[in-house]
mmCIF file of C-alpha atoms in Angstrom:
data_model
loop_
_atom_site.group_PDB
_atom_site.id
_atom_site.type_symbol
_atom_site.label_atom_id
_atom_site.label_comp_id
_atom_site.label_asym_id
_atom_site.label_seq_id
_atom_site.Cartn_x
_atom_site.Cartn_y
_atom_site.Cartn_z
ATOM 1 C CA MET V 1 125.543 229.120 -88.493
ATOM 2 C CA SER V 2 126.688 227.446 -91.684
ATOM 3 C CA GLU V 3 129.935 225.538 -91.597
ATOM 4 C CA LEU V 4 132.315 225.434 -94.518
ATOM 5 C CA LYS V 5 133.848 221.996 -94.920
ATOM 6 C CA LEU V 6 136.589 220.489 -97.000
ATOM 7 C CA TYR V 7 137.101 216.751 -97.343
ATOM 8 C CA VAL V 8 140.273 214.699 -97.828
ATOM 9 C CA VAL V 9 140.989 210.975 -97.874
ATOM 10 C CA GLU V 10 143.319 209.811 -95.120
ATOM 11 C CA ASP V 11 144.798 206.380 -94.437
ATOM 12 C CA ASP V 12 145.480 204.702 -91.074
ATOM 13 C CA ASN V 13 148.956 206.300 -90.973
ATOM 14 C CA ARG V 14 147.452 209.793 -91.366
ATOM 15 C CA LEU V 15 148.765 210.113 -94.904
ATOM 16 C CA HIS V 16 146.586 212.069 -97.336
ATOM 17 C CA LEU V 17 145.589 211.089 -100.840
ATOM 18 C CA ALA V 18 146.832 213.341 -103.652
ATOM 19 C CA PHE V 19 146.920 212.992 -107.412
ATOM 20 C CA ASN V 20 149.863 213.899 -109.642
ATOM 21 C CA ASP V 21 149.451 215.651 -113.007
ATOM 22 C CA ALA V 22 148.807 212.313 -114.696
ATOM 23 C CA GLY V 23 146.037 211.491 -112.196
ATOM 24 C CA LYS V 24 148.067 208.819 -110.405
ATOM 25 C CA PRO V 25 147.226 208.564 -106.666
ATOM 26 C CA MET V 26 149.986 209.147 -104.097
ATOM 27 C CA TRP V 27 149.983 209.442 -100.299
ATOM 28 C CA PHE V 28 151.555 212.427 -98.506
ATOM 29 C CA GLN V 29 152.046 213.343 -94.858
ATOM 30 C CA THR V 30 151.391 217.003 -95.607
ATOM 31 C CA GLY V 31 148.874 218.156 -98.157
ATOM 32 C CA GLY V 32 146.586 216.145 -100.327
ATOM 33 C CA ASN V 33 143.692 216.796 -102.677
ATOM 34 C CA PHE V 34 140.738 218.461 -100.977
ATOM 35 C CA THR V 35 137.195 218.596 -102.253
ATOM 36 C CA ALA V 36 134.158 220.560 -101.140
ATOM 37 C CA THR V 37 131.815 217.589 -101.588
ATOM 38 C CA ASP V 38 131.786 214.501 -99.417
ATOM 39 C CA SER V 39 130.514 212.328 -102.293
ATOM 40 C CA VAL V 40 133.697 212.974 -104.306
ATOM 41 C CA ALA V 41 135.855 212.179 -101.270
ATOM 42 C CA SER V 42 133.836 208.997 -100.656
ATOM 43 C CA MET V 43 134.383 207.937 -104.274
ATOM 44 C CA TRP V 44 138.162 208.514 -103.917
ATOM 45 C CA SER V 45 138.130 206.526 -100.677
ATOM 46 C CA LEU V 46 136.326 203.558 -102.263
ATOM 47 C CA LYS V 47 138.651 203.543 -105.253
ATOM 48 C CA HIS V 48 142.000 204.159 -103.494
ATOM 49 C CA GLY V 49 141.434 203.105 -99.870
ATOM 50 C CA GLY V 50 141.508 205.179 -96.711
ATOM 51 C CA HIS V 51 138.646 207.031 -95.098
ATOM 52 C CA VAL V 52 137.073 210.476 -95.532
ATOM 53 C CA VAL V 53 138.066 213.221 -93.102
ATOM 54 C CA ALA V 54 136.152 216.490 -92.905
ATOM 55 C CA PHE V 55 137.899 219.764 -92.097
ATOM 56 C CA VAL V 56 135.583 222.382 -90.639
ATOM 57 C CA GLU V 57 136.435 226.078 -90.802
ATOM 58 C CA GLU V 58 137.044 227.511 -87.346
ATOM 59 C CA PRO V 59 134.194 229.850 -86.403
ATOM 60 C CA GLU V 60 134.958 233.528 -86.089
ATOM 61 C CA LYS V 61 135.311 234.786 -82.526
ATOM 62 C CA VAL V 62 132.658 237.170 -81.246
ATOM 63 C CA VAL V 63 133.618 240.696 -80.170
ATOM 64 C CA LEU V 64 132.244 241.525 -76.705
ATOM 65 C CA SER V 65 132.284 244.443 -74.324
ATOM 66 C CA GLU V 66 134.106 243.961 -71.022
ATOM 67 C CA LYS V 67 130.778 243.491 -69.227
ATOM 68 C CA GLN V 68 129.609 240.855 -71.718
ATOM 69 C CA ALA V 69 132.955 239.040 -71.463
ATOM 70 C CA GLU V 70 132.582 238.942 -67.682
ATOM 71 C CA ILE V 71 129.164 237.273 -68.049
ATOM 72 C CA VAL V 72 130.605 234.634 -70.411
ATOM 73 C CA GLU V 73 133.535 233.965 -68.054
ATOM 74 C CA ASP V 74 131.180 233.617 -65.081
ATOM 75 C CA ALA V 75 128.987 231.262 -67.125
ATOM 76 C CA HIS V 76 131.946 228.855 -67.419
ATOM 77 C CA ASN V 77 131.791 228.442 -63.630
ATOM 78 C CA ALA V 78 127.994 228.168 -63.483
ATOM 79 C CA LYS V 79 126.159 224.873 -63.040
ATOM 80 C CA ARG V 80 123.868 225.744 -65.980
ATOM 81 C CA PRO V 81 125.810 228.132 -68.259
ATOM 82 C CA ALA V 82 122.944 228.823 -70.688
ATOM 83 C CA SER V 83 120.558 229.654 -67.843
ATOM 84 C CA TYR V 84 123.174 231.933 -66.297
ATOM 85 C CA ILE V 85 123.616 233.838 -69.582
ATOM 86 C CA ILE V 86 119.849 234.169 -70.065
ATOM 87 C CA LEU V 87 119.451 235.580 -66.541
ATOM 88 C CA LYS V 88 122.319 238.047 -66.880
ATOM 89 C CA SER V 89 121.844 239.459 -70.398
ATOM 90 C CA ASN V 90 119.401 240.277 -73.173
ATOM 91 C CA ASP V 91 122.029 239.256 -75.747
ATOM 92 C CA GLU V 92 121.639 235.511 -75.213
ATOM 93 C CA GLU V 93 122.423 234.447 -78.782
ATOM 94 C CA LEU V 94 125.558 236.602 -78.969
ATOM 95 C CA LEU V 95 126.851 235.476 -75.576
ATOM 96 C CA MET V 96 126.086 231.787 -76.191
ATOM 97 C CA ASN V 97 127.967 232.058 -79.484
ATOM 98 C CA ALA V 98 130.899 233.584 -77.555
ATOM 99 C CA TYR V 99 130.666 230.832 -74.922
ATOM 100 C CA VAL V 100 130.884 228.103 -77.563
ATOM 101 C CA ASN V 101 133.208 229.644 -80.178
ATOM 102 C CA GLY V 102 135.360 232.011 -78.134
ATOM 103 C CA TYR V 103 135.507 235.786 -78.046
ATOM 104 C CA THR V 104 137.686 238.856 -77.977
ATOM 105 C CA VAL V 105 137.085 241.953 -75.876
ATOM 106 C CA ALA V 106 136.579 245.203 -77.769
ATOM 107 C CA LYS V 107 139.017 247.880 -76.778
ATOM 108 C CA GLU V 108 137.085 250.789 -75.333
ATOM 109 C CA LYS V 109 137.556 254.086 -77.152
ATOM 110 C CA LYS V 110 139.251 256.845 -75.221
ATOM 111 C CA TYR V 111 139.093 260.589 -75.708
ATOM 112 C CA ASN V 112 140.949 263.751 -74.822
ATOM 113 C CA VAL V 113 138.420 266.336 -73.595
ATOM 114 C CA LYS V 114 138.937 270.055 -74.205
ATOM 115 C CA VAL V 115 137.900 272.689 -71.676
ATOM 116 C CA PRO V 116 135.169 274.831 -73.332
ATOM 117 C CA HIS V 117 135.937 278.440 -74.378
ATOM 118 C CA THR V 118 139.715 277.938 -74.188
ATOM 119 C CA LYS V 119 142.396 277.767 -76.831
ATOM 120 C CA GLU V 120 144.400 274.697 -75.770
ATOM 121 C CA VAL V 121 143.340 273.633 -72.284
ATOM 122 C CA TRP V 122 142.426 270.002 -71.666
ATOM 123 C CA TYR V 123 140.932 268.049 -68.775
ATOM 124 C CA TYR V 124 142.756 265.258 -67.001
ATOM 125 C CA LYS V 125 142.038 263.102 -63.959
ATOM 126 C CA SER V 126 143.974 263.299 -60.735
ATOM 127 C CA GLY V 127 143.187 260.230 -58.671
ATOM 128 C CA ASP V 128 139.672 258.855 -58.713
ATOM 129 C CA ALA V 129 137.676 261.992 -57.978
ATOM 130 C CA ASP V 130 139.579 265.103 -59.012
ATOM 131 C CA LEU V 131 139.219 266.687 -62.428
ATOM 132 C CA LEU V 132 142.021 269.114 -63.313
ATOM 133 C CA THR V 133 143.080 271.085 -66.388
ATOM 134 C CA ILE V 134 146.361 271.331 -68.246
ATOM 135 C CA CYS V 135 147.691 273.282 -71.205
ATOM 136 C CA PRO V 136 150.295 270.914 -72.615
ATOM 137 C CA ALA V 137 152.440 271.595 -75.630
ATOM 138 C CA ASP V 138 152.752 267.828 -75.987
ATOM 139 C CA LYS V 139 149.511 265.926 -76.630
ATOM 140 C CA GLU V 140 150.916 262.952 -74.679
ATOM 141 C CA LEU V 141 150.331 264.851 -71.436
ATOM 142 C CA ARG V 142 146.575 264.999 -71.880
ATOM 143 C CA GLY V 143 144.341 262.774 -69.784
ATOM 144 C CA THR V 144 142.177 260.217 -71.571
ATOM 145 C CA PHE V 145 138.552 259.479 -70.738
ATOM 146 C CA THR V 146 136.211 256.646 -71.621
ATOM 147 C CA LYS V 147 132.607 257.475 -72.576
ATOM 148 C CA ALA V 148 131.501 256.389 -69.113
ATOM 149 C CA GLU V 149 134.005 258.749 -67.497
ATOM 150 C CA ILE V 150 132.904 261.601 -69.761
ATOM 151 C CA GLU V 151 129.334 261.075 -68.550
ATOM 152 C CA HIS V 152 130.465 260.703 -64.919
ATOM 153 C CA TYR V 153 132.234 264.076 -64.994
ATOM 154 C CA GLY V 154 129.446 265.754 -67.025
ATOM 155 C CA LEU V 155 131.693 266.510 -69.994
ATOM 156 C CA GLN V 156 129.305 265.331 -72.743
ATOM 157 C CA ASP V 157 128.997 268.815 -74.295
ATOM 158 C CA CYS V 158 132.766 269.412 -74.448
ATOM 159 C CA GLU V 159 134.859 269.066 -77.581
ATOM 160 C CA LYS V 160 136.403 265.579 -77.712
ATOM 161 C CA GLU V 161 139.321 264.144 -79.631
ATOM 162 C CA GLU V 162 139.531 260.384 -80.005
ATOM 163 C CA VAL V 163 142.847 258.874 -78.934
ATOM 164 C CA THR V 164 143.940 256.549 -81.722
ATOM 165 C CA ASP V 165 147.337 255.358 -80.520
ATOM 166 C CA ASP V 166 147.924 252.446 -78.159
ATOM 167 C CA ALA V 167 149.819 254.504 -75.581
ATOM 168 C CA ASP V 168 147.208 253.789 -72.852
#
């Protein structure tokens, strides 16, 4: 992973070196002149005092499934986190990146599932085991299913409509 860095000259009071339009150096609590090369910052430091400080861009967080996120969380409690991740997943590089840089959990897509050979009848779940049907005038009344639930109930061949709102 390449890191993007910016350099600034800072003094012992955490003031940053900046130059006005005439090129005169000044010290500011907020802001300062940044450069992408450490050699330029070092030259400014030698000429005007202070020391070079590098700012590193924060790495982008990895997007994980719920299962992958659980592995990373459990790795934080493991004696050897890297070994734990290697034993629990084939996505070692992705999960180690998430362990080090942080992660977000991908929101699982949900679907409304239509009963085949009907005009407007949709499936919904009642409890954990029962699959029922409804003919709602309002789409909000439809039950939503994850891909895993669609497979569990054997509804793979049914017409599906992805739920795009955040109502669930």
